[in-house]
């Protein structure tokens, strides 16, 4: 049973560029959440996708956008990159049912913005 | 604003002893609670979830929840050097799957051989 997968593992971009990160959920999971984790901090919730729609969003600007595909995989897009966007980006998948919403994390994508 | 507070540590515990990690949360209506372990450079790994007041045991790990005090803890018995990691407390406020997790900053645990 494959767990959550993410690609790429590492990425280097320059300020102003755009980036797309990808996530495939754990088998059977229908919900994907994205988090940003800066060094020394806990993960910060960006947004959650369910049934191909953004269901909830954290306190992140519109430069951060996403998409969920019919096979439940998801993408995170970040436009106009800033130095402060350098972080570990984590994808987590879960079921969307009460008391079964435990989120399982992928290995993450480490983004460095120069 | 929904907040989760943890002592950042480092918390140093001798091998074989009990490590006690604590977490408080601000949103009284929070429904479900999670402990994750994160090794340096890796992603968070689920240790345990807890939904009801009281204790929940899984091997060497025991999670404790007290909703009245808005307090969650994790006990690690017979601590091993491999338990050295950052432990993240996370809270889901809705309980219906329709909510992102709010994380604390994590407690850095060091098990001394």
PDB file of C-alpha atoms in Angstrom:
ATOM      1  CA  UNK A   1       0.000   0.000   0.000  1.00  0.00           C
ATOM      2  CA  UNK A   2       1.723   3.147  -1.229  1.00  0.00           C
ATOM      3  CA  UNK A   3       1.841   6.054   1.138  1.00  0.00           C
ATOM      4  CA  UNK A   4       1.649   9.715   0.247  1.00  0.00           C
ATOM      5  CA  UNK A   5       4.122  10.691  -2.445  1.00  0.00           C
ATOM      6  CA  UNK A   6       5.374  14.130  -3.408  1.00  0.00           C
ATOM      7  CA  UNK A   7       7.483  15.503  -6.218  1.00  0.00           C
ATOM      8  CA  UNK A   8       9.980  16.923  -6.632  1.00  0.00           C
ATOM      9  CA  UNK A   9      11.962  16.304  -3.434  1.00  0.00           C
ATOM     10  CA  UNK A  10      14.029  19.451  -3.788  1.00  0.00           C
ATOM     11  CA  UNK A  11      13.671  22.604  -5.846  1.00  0.00           C
ATOM     12  CA  UNK A  12      15.674  25.787  -6.271  1.00  0.00           C
ATOM     13  CA  UNK A  13      13.978  28.862  -7.733  1.00  0.00           C
ATOM     14  CA  UNK A  14      14.697  32.584  -7.937  1.00  0.00           C
ATOM     15  CA  UNK A  15      12.541  35.421  -6.689  1.00  0.00           C
ATOM     16  CA  UNK A  16       9.581  36.182  -8.920  1.00  0.00           C
ATOM     17  CA  UNK A  17       9.411  32.745 -10.470  1.00  0.00           C
ATOM     18  CA  UNK A  18       6.513  30.338 -10.212  1.00  0.00           C
ATOM     19  CA  UNK A  19       6.583  26.780  -8.866  1.00  0.00           C
ATOM     20  CA  UNK A  20       4.286  23.744  -8.986  1.00  0.00           C
ATOM     21  CA  UNK A  21       4.489  20.970  -6.424  1.00  0.00           C
ATOM     22  CA  UNK A  22       2.692  17.649  -6.783  1.00  0.00           C
ATOM     23  CA  UNK A  23       1.140  15.168  -4.385  1.00  0.00           C
ATOM     24  CA  UNK A  24      -0.448  11.748  -4.700  1.00  0.00           C
ATOM     25  CA  UNK A  25      -2.528  10.710  -1.700  1.00  0.00           C
ATOM     26  CA  UNK A  26      -2.456   7.443   0.182  1.00  0.00           C
ATOM     27  CA  UNK A  27      -4.577   4.784  -1.486  1.00  0.00           C
ATOM     28  CA  UNK A  28      -8.272   5.301  -0.703  1.00  0.00           C
ATOM     29  CA  UNK A  29      -7.890   8.804   0.711  1.00  0.00           C
ATOM     30  CA  UNK A  30     -10.020  11.532  -0.832  1.00  0.00           C
ATOM     31  CA  UNK A  31      -8.763  14.671   0.924  1.00  0.00           C
ATOM     32  CA  UNK A  32      -5.465  16.468   0.449  1.00  0.00           C
ATOM     33  CA  UNK A  33      -4.097  19.210   2.685  1.00  0.00           C
ATOM     34  CA  UNK A  34      -1.010  21.320   2.086  1.00  0.00           C
ATOM     35  CA  UNK A  35       1.283  22.769   4.744  1.00  0.00           C
ATOM     36  CA  UNK A  36       4.323  25.033   4.802  1.00  0.00           C
ATOM     37  CA  UNK A  37       6.980  24.360   7.410  1.00  0.00           C
ATOM     38  CA  UNK A  38       9.682  26.940   7.979  1.00  0.00           C
ATOM     39  CA  UNK A  39      12.844  25.937   9.789  1.00  0.00           C
ATOM     40  CA  UNK A  40      12.258  25.482  13.514  1.00  0.00           C
ATOM     41  CA  UNK A  41       8.491  25.945  13.218  1.00  0.00           C
ATOM     42  CA  UNK A  42       5.490  23.652  13.148  1.00  0.00           C
ATOM     43  CA  UNK A  43       3.681  23.127   9.838  1.00  0.00           C
ATOM     44  CA  UNK A  44       1.310  25.936   8.838  1.00  0.00           C
ATOM     45  CA  UNK A  45      -1.924  25.016   7.066  1.00  0.00           C
ATOM     46  CA  UNK A  46      -2.198  26.419   3.538  1.00  0.00           C
ATOM     47  CA  UNK A  47      -5.407  24.836   2.214  1.00  0.00           C
ATOM     48  CA  UNK A  48      -7.367  21.627   1.888  1.00  0.00           C
ATOM     49  CA  UNK A  49      -8.939  20.037  -1.187  1.00  0.00           C
ATOM     50  CA  UNK A  50     -11.892  17.681  -1.294  1.00  0.00           C
ATOM     51  CA  UNK A  51     -14.000  16.692  -4.304  1.00  0.00           C
ATOM     52  CA  UNK A  52     -11.764  18.846  -6.510  1.00  0.00           C
ATOM     53  CA  UNK A  53     -12.601  22.007  -4.602  1.00  0.00           C
ATOM     54  CA  UNK A  54     -10.769  24.086  -2.038  1.00  0.00           C
ATOM     55  CA  UNK A  55     -12.675  23.387   1.142  1.00  0.00           C
ATOM     56  CA  UNK A  56     -10.719  25.459   3.623  1.00  0.00           C
ATOM     57  CA  UNK A  57      -7.843  27.896   3.494  1.00  0.00           C
ATOM     58  CA  UNK A  58      -5.324  29.070   6.028  1.00  0.00           C
ATOM     59  CA  UNK A  59      -3.786  32.516   6.281  1.00  0.00           C
ATOM     60  CA  UNK A  60      -1.850  32.490   3.027  1.00  0.00           C
ATOM     61  CA  UNK A  61      -2.007  35.035   0.165  1.00  0.00           C
ATOM     62  CA  UNK A  62      -3.600  34.383  -3.203  1.00  0.00           C
ATOM     63  CA  UNK A  63      -0.139  33.700  -4.643  1.00  0.00           C
ATOM     64  CA  UNK A  64      -0.712  30.235  -3.239  1.00  0.00           C
ATOM     65  CA  UNK A  65      -3.222  28.254  -5.267  1.00  0.00           C
ATOM     66  CA  UNK A  66      -4.008  24.632  -5.796  1.00  0.00           C
ATOM     67  CA  UNK A  67      -5.904  22.027  -7.651  1.00  0.00           C
ATOM     68  CA  UNK A  68      -7.239  18.541  -7.055  1.00  0.00           C
ATOM     69  CA  UNK A  69      -7.720  16.085  -9.877  1.00  0.00           C
ATOM     70  CA  UNK A  70     -10.402  13.390 -10.249  1.00  0.00           C
ATOM     71  CA  UNK A  71      -7.912  10.743  -9.038  1.00  0.00           C
ATOM     72  CA  UNK A  72      -7.530  12.820  -5.808  1.00  0.00           C
ATOM     73  CA  UNK A  73      -3.951  13.868  -6.580  1.00  0.00           C
ATOM     74  CA  UNK A  74      -3.199  17.523  -6.031  1.00  0.00           C
ATOM     75  CA  UNK A  75      -0.950  20.381  -7.031  1.00  0.00           C
ATOM     76  CA  UNK A  76       0.233  23.419  -5.114  1.00  0.00           C
ATOM     77  CA  UNK A  77       1.192  26.462  -7.173  1.00  0.00           C
ATOM     78  CA  UNK A  78       3.076  29.441  -5.828  1.00  0.00           C
ATOM     79  CA  UNK A  79       3.417  32.551  -7.988  1.00  0.00           C
ATOM     80  CA  UNK A  80       5.793  35.492  -7.670  1.00  0.00           C
ATOM     81  CA  UNK A  81       8.097  33.650  -5.287  1.00  0.00           C
ATOM     82  CA  UNK A  82       9.566  35.540  -2.353  1.00  0.00           C
ATOM     83  CA  UNK A  83      12.645  34.673  -0.322  1.00  0.00           C
ATOM     84  CA  UNK A  84      10.314  33.958   2.582  1.00  0.00           C
ATOM     85  CA  UNK A  85       8.638  31.161   0.630  1.00  0.00           C
ATOM     86  CA  UNK A  86      11.715  29.012   1.222  1.00  0.00           C
ATOM     87  CA  UNK A  87      10.432  26.129   3.330  1.00  0.00           C
ATOM     88  CA  UNK A  88       9.496  22.465   3.437  1.00  0.00           C
ATOM     89  CA  UNK A  89       6.139  21.980   1.724  1.00  0.00           C
ATOM     90  CA  UNK A  90       4.174  19.073   3.061  1.00  0.00           C
ATOM     91  CA  UNK A  91       1.206  17.294   1.588  1.00  0.00           C
ATOM     92  CA  UNK A  92      -1.063  15.239   3.820  1.00  0.00           C
ATOM     93  CA  UNK A  93      -3.911  12.960   2.818  1.00  0.00           C
ATOM     94  CA  UNK A  94      -6.900  11.693   4.787  1.00  0.00           C
ATOM     95  CA  UNK A  95     -10.415  10.377   4.626  1.00  0.00           C
ATOM     96  CA  UNK A  96     -13.155  12.965   4.884  1.00  0.00           C
ATOM     97  CA  UNK A  97     -15.177  11.238   7.535  1.00  0.00           C
ATOM     98  CA  UNK A  98     -15.550  12.070  11.243  1.00  0.00           C
ATOM     99  CA  UNK A  99     -12.983  10.311  13.425  1.00  0.00           C
ATOM    100  CA  UNK A 100     -11.225   8.994  10.314  1.00  0.00           C
ATOM    101  CA  UNK A 101      -9.640  12.281   9.363  1.00  0.00           C
ATOM    102  CA  UNK A 102      -6.152  11.417  10.554  1.00  0.00           C
ATOM    103  CA  UNK A 103      -3.712  13.061   8.170  1.00  0.00           C
ATOM    104  CA  UNK A 104      -0.692  11.188   6.855  1.00  0.00           C
ATOM    105  CA  UNK A 105       2.192  13.178   5.488  1.00  0.00           C
ATOM    106  CA  UNK A 106       4.306  12.725   2.418  1.00  0.00           C
ATOM    107  CA  UNK A 107       8.081  13.190   2.464  1.00  0.00           C
ATOM    108  CA  UNK A 108       7.797  16.849   1.513  1.00  0.00           C
ATOM    109  CA  UNK A 109       9.307  19.134  -1.088  1.00  0.00           C
ATOM    110  CA  UNK A 110      12.108  21.390   0.074  1.00  0.00           C
ATOM    111  CA  UNK A 111      11.933  24.705  -1.778  1.00  0.00           C
ATOM    112  CA  UNK A 112      14.780  27.189  -1.757  1.00  0.00           C
ATOM    113  CA  UNK A 113      14.155  30.640  -3.223  1.00  0.00           C
ATOM    114  CA  UNK A 114      17.266  32.644  -4.072  1.00  0.00           C
TER     115      UNK A 114
ATOM    116  CA  UNK B   1      -7.178  32.806  16.798  1.00  0.00           C
ATOM    117  CA  UNK B   2      -6.651  29.098  17.238  1.00  0.00           C
ATOM    118  CA  UNK B   3      -3.338  28.422  18.947  1.00  0.00           C
ATOM    119  CA  UNK B   4      -1.432  25.344  20.061  1.00  0.00           C
ATOM    120  CA  UNK B   5       1.357  25.822  22.568  1.00  0.00           C
ATOM    121  CA  UNK B   6       4.271  23.529  23.299  1.00  0.00           C
ATOM    122  CA  UNK B   7       7.486  23.981  25.236  1.00  0.00           C
ATOM    123  CA  UNK B   8      10.167  24.043  22.527  1.00  0.00           C
ATOM    124  CA  UNK B   9      12.769  22.385  24.778  1.00  0.00           C
ATOM    125  CA  UNK B  10      15.166  20.788  24.392  1.00  0.00           C
ATOM    126  CA  UNK B  11      13.841  18.240  26.841  1.00  0.00           C
ATOM    127  CA  UNK B  12      16.610  15.886  27.910  1.00  0.00           C
ATOM    128  CA  UNK B  13      15.648  12.476  29.370  1.00  0.00           C
ATOM    129  CA  UNK B  14      17.888   9.547  30.336  1.00  0.00           C
ATOM    130  CA  UNK B  15      17.521   6.328  28.383  1.00  0.00           C
ATOM    131  CA  UNK B  16      14.933   4.047  29.967  1.00  0.00           C
ATOM    132  CA  UNK B  17      13.093   6.869  31.746  1.00  0.00           C
ATOM    133  CA  UNK B  18       9.644   8.300  30.990  1.00  0.00           C
ATOM    134  CA  UNK B  19       9.502  11.326  28.692  1.00  0.00           C
ATOM    135  CA  UNK B  20       6.531  13.623  29.241  1.00  0.00           C
ATOM    136  CA  UNK B  21       5.515  16.057  26.512  1.00  0.00           C
ATOM    137  CA  UNK B  22       2.788  18.640  27.006  1.00  0.00           C
ATOM    138  CA  UNK B  23       0.540  20.718  24.789  1.00  0.00           C
ATOM    139  CA  UNK B  24      -2.231  23.251  25.393  1.00  0.00           C
ATOM    140  CA  UNK B  25      -4.741  24.573  22.880  1.00  0.00           C
ATOM    141  CA  UNK B  26      -6.908  27.669  22.803  1.00  0.00           C
ATOM    142  CA  UNK B  27     -10.031  26.624  20.875  1.00  0.00           C
ATOM    143  CA  UNK B  28     -12.405  25.004  23.344  1.00  0.00           C
ATOM    144  CA  UNK B  29     -14.483  23.330  20.619  1.00  0.00           C
ATOM    145  CA  UNK B  30     -11.520  21.375  19.217  1.00  0.00           C
ATOM    146  CA  UNK B  31     -12.505  17.806  18.452  1.00  0.00           C
ATOM    147  CA  UNK B  32      -9.476  15.675  17.656  1.00  0.00           C
ATOM    148  CA  UNK B  33      -5.857  15.687  18.690  1.00  0.00           C
ATOM    149  CA  UNK B  34      -2.716  14.192  17.220  1.00  0.00           C
ATOM    150  CA  UNK B  35       0.898  13.619  18.110  1.00  0.00           C
ATOM    151  CA  UNK B  36       3.470  13.472  15.330  1.00  0.00           C
ATOM    152  CA  UNK B  37       7.162  12.707  15.525  1.00  0.00           C
ATOM    153  CA  UNK B  38       9.546  14.491  13.176  1.00  0.00           C
ATOM    154  CA  UNK B  39      13.166  13.544  12.728  1.00  0.00           C
ATOM    155  CA  UNK B  40      15.523  16.230  11.490  1.00  0.00           C
ATOM    156  CA  UNK B  41      15.106  16.740   7.752  1.00  0.00           C
ATOM    157  CA  UNK B  42      12.122  14.380   7.536  1.00  0.00           C
ATOM    158  CA  UNK B  43       8.363  14.801   7.408  1.00  0.00           C
ATOM    159  CA  UNK B  44       6.004  14.335  10.391  1.00  0.00           C
ATOM    160  CA  UNK B  45       5.103  10.748  11.226  1.00  0.00           C
ATOM    161  CA  UNK B  46       1.874   9.979  13.106  1.00  0.00           C
ATOM    162  CA  UNK B  47       2.313   8.510  16.571  1.00  0.00           C
ATOM    163  CA  UNK B  48      -1.203   8.648  17.924  1.00  0.00           C
ATOM    164  CA  UNK B  49      -4.607  10.251  17.687  1.00  0.00           C
ATOM    165  CA  UNK B  50      -6.975  10.869  20.594  1.00  0.00           C
ATOM    166  CA  UNK B  51     -10.573  12.078  20.577  1.00  0.00           C
ATOM    167  CA  UNK B  52     -12.006  11.460  24.064  1.00  0.00           C
ATOM    168  CA  UNK B  53     -11.007  12.538  27.528  1.00  0.00           C
ATOM    169  CA  UNK B  54      -8.708  10.141  29.319  1.00  0.00           C
ATOM    170  CA  UNK B  55      -5.764   7.992  28.352  1.00  0.00           C
ATOM    171  CA  UNK B  56      -5.013   6.074  25.178  1.00  0.00           C
ATOM    172  CA  UNK B  57      -2.126   3.634  25.115  1.00  0.00           C
ATOM    173  CA  UNK B  58      -0.222   2.238  22.136  1.00  0.00           C
ATOM    174  CA  UNK B  59       2.900   0.296  22.973  1.00  0.00           C
ATOM    175  CA  UNK B  60       5.349   2.556  24.802  1.00  0.00           C
ATOM    176  CA  UNK B  61       3.246   5.636  24.056  1.00  0.00           C
ATOM    177  CA  UNK B  62       0.322   7.000  26.073  1.00  0.00           C
ATOM    178  CA  UNK B  63      -1.675  10.051  25.020  1.00  0.00           C
ATOM    179  CA  UNK B  64      -3.725  11.898  27.626  1.00  0.00           C
ATOM    180  CA  UNK B  65      -6.521  14.352  26.872  1.00  0.00           C
ATOM    181  CA  UNK B  66      -8.275  16.735  29.233  1.00  0.00           C
ATOM    182  CA  UNK B  67     -10.754  18.881  27.297  1.00  0.00           C
ATOM    183  CA  UNK B  68     -11.823  20.856  30.367  1.00  0.00           C
ATOM    184  CA  UNK B  69      -8.249  22.023  30.873  1.00  0.00           C
ATOM    185  CA  UNK B  70      -7.566  22.153  27.097  1.00  0.00           C
ATOM    186  CA  UNK B  71      -4.512  20.014  27.625  1.00  0.00           C
ATOM    187  CA  UNK B  72      -2.989  17.094  25.732  1.00  0.00           C
ATOM    188  CA  UNK B  73       0.098  15.149  26.737  1.00  0.00           C
ATOM    189  CA  UNK B  74       2.237  12.327  25.412  1.00  0.00           C
ATOM    190  CA  UNK B  75       4.156   9.939  27.646  1.00  0.00           C
ATOM    191  CA  UNK B  76       6.940   7.796  26.243  1.00  0.00           C
ATOM    192  CA  UNK B  77       7.912   4.911  28.514  1.00  0.00           C
ATOM    193  CA  UNK B  78      11.299   3.182  28.434  1.00  0.00           C
ATOM    194  CA  UNK B  79      12.715   5.993  26.290  1.00  0.00           C
ATOM    195  CA  UNK B  80      15.216   4.939  23.647  1.00  0.00           C
ATOM    196  CA  UNK B  81      17.855   7.007  21.817  1.00  0.00           C
ATOM    197  CA  UNK B  82      15.804   6.455  18.645  1.00  0.00           C
ATOM    198  CA  UNK B  83      13.001   8.474  20.287  1.00  0.00           C
ATOM    199  CA  UNK B  84      15.165  11.586  20.007  1.00  0.00           C
ATOM    200  CA  UNK B  85      13.198  13.833  17.654  1.00  0.00           C
ATOM    201  CA  UNK B  86      10.841  16.808  17.589  1.00  0.00           C
ATOM    202  CA  UNK B  87       7.321  15.972  18.755  1.00  0.00           C
ATOM    203  CA  UNK B  88       4.503  17.982  17.225  1.00  0.00           C
ATOM    204  CA  UNK B  89       1.085  18.383  18.809  1.00  0.00           C
ATOM    205  CA  UNK B  90      -1.713  19.029  16.296  1.00  0.00           C
ATOM    206  CA  UNK B  91      -5.366  19.926  16.757  1.00  0.00           C
ATOM    207  CA  UNK B  92      -8.306  19.521  14.389  1.00  0.00           C
ATOM    208  CA  UNK B  93     -11.047  21.935  15.306  1.00  0.00           C
ATOM    209  CA  UNK B  94     -14.010  20.557  13.403  1.00  0.00           C
ATOM    210  CA  UNK B  95     -13.718  16.809  13.786  1.00  0.00           C
ATOM    211  CA  UNK B  96     -15.563  16.254  10.539  1.00  0.00           C
ATOM    212  CA  UNK B  97     -12.565  16.032   8.260  1.00  0.00           C
ATOM    213  CA  UNK B  98     -13.170  19.538   6.989  1.00  0.00           C
ATOM    214  CA  UNK B  99     -10.379  21.300   8.746  1.00  0.00           C
ATOM    215  CA  UNK B 100      -6.669  21.810   8.489  1.00  0.00           C
ATOM    216  CA  UNK B 101      -4.564  20.929  11.485  1.00  0.00           C
ATOM    217  CA  UNK B 102      -3.154  23.595  13.763  1.00  0.00           C
ATOM    218  CA  UNK B 103       0.309  22.608  14.955  1.00  0.00           C
ATOM    219  CA  UNK B 104       2.423  23.681  17.862  1.00  0.00           C
ATOM    220  CA  UNK B 105       6.046  24.559  17.224  1.00  0.00           C
ATOM    221  CA  UNK B 106       7.129  21.187  18.572  1.00  0.00           C
ATOM    222  CA  UNK B 107       9.197  19.961  21.512  1.00  0.00           C
ATOM    223  CA  UNK B 108      12.743  18.820  20.802  1.00  0.00           C
ATOM    224  CA  UNK B 109      13.323  15.634  22.807  1.00  0.00           C
ATOM    225  CA  UNK B 110      16.805  14.265  23.463  1.00  0.00           C
ATOM    226  CA  UNK B 111      17.221  10.802  24.964  1.00  0.00           C
ATOM    227  CA  UNK B 112      20.607  10.511  26.634  1.00  0.00           C
ATOM    228  CA  UNK B 113      22.222   7.034  26.365  1.00  0.00           C
TER     229      UNK B 113
END
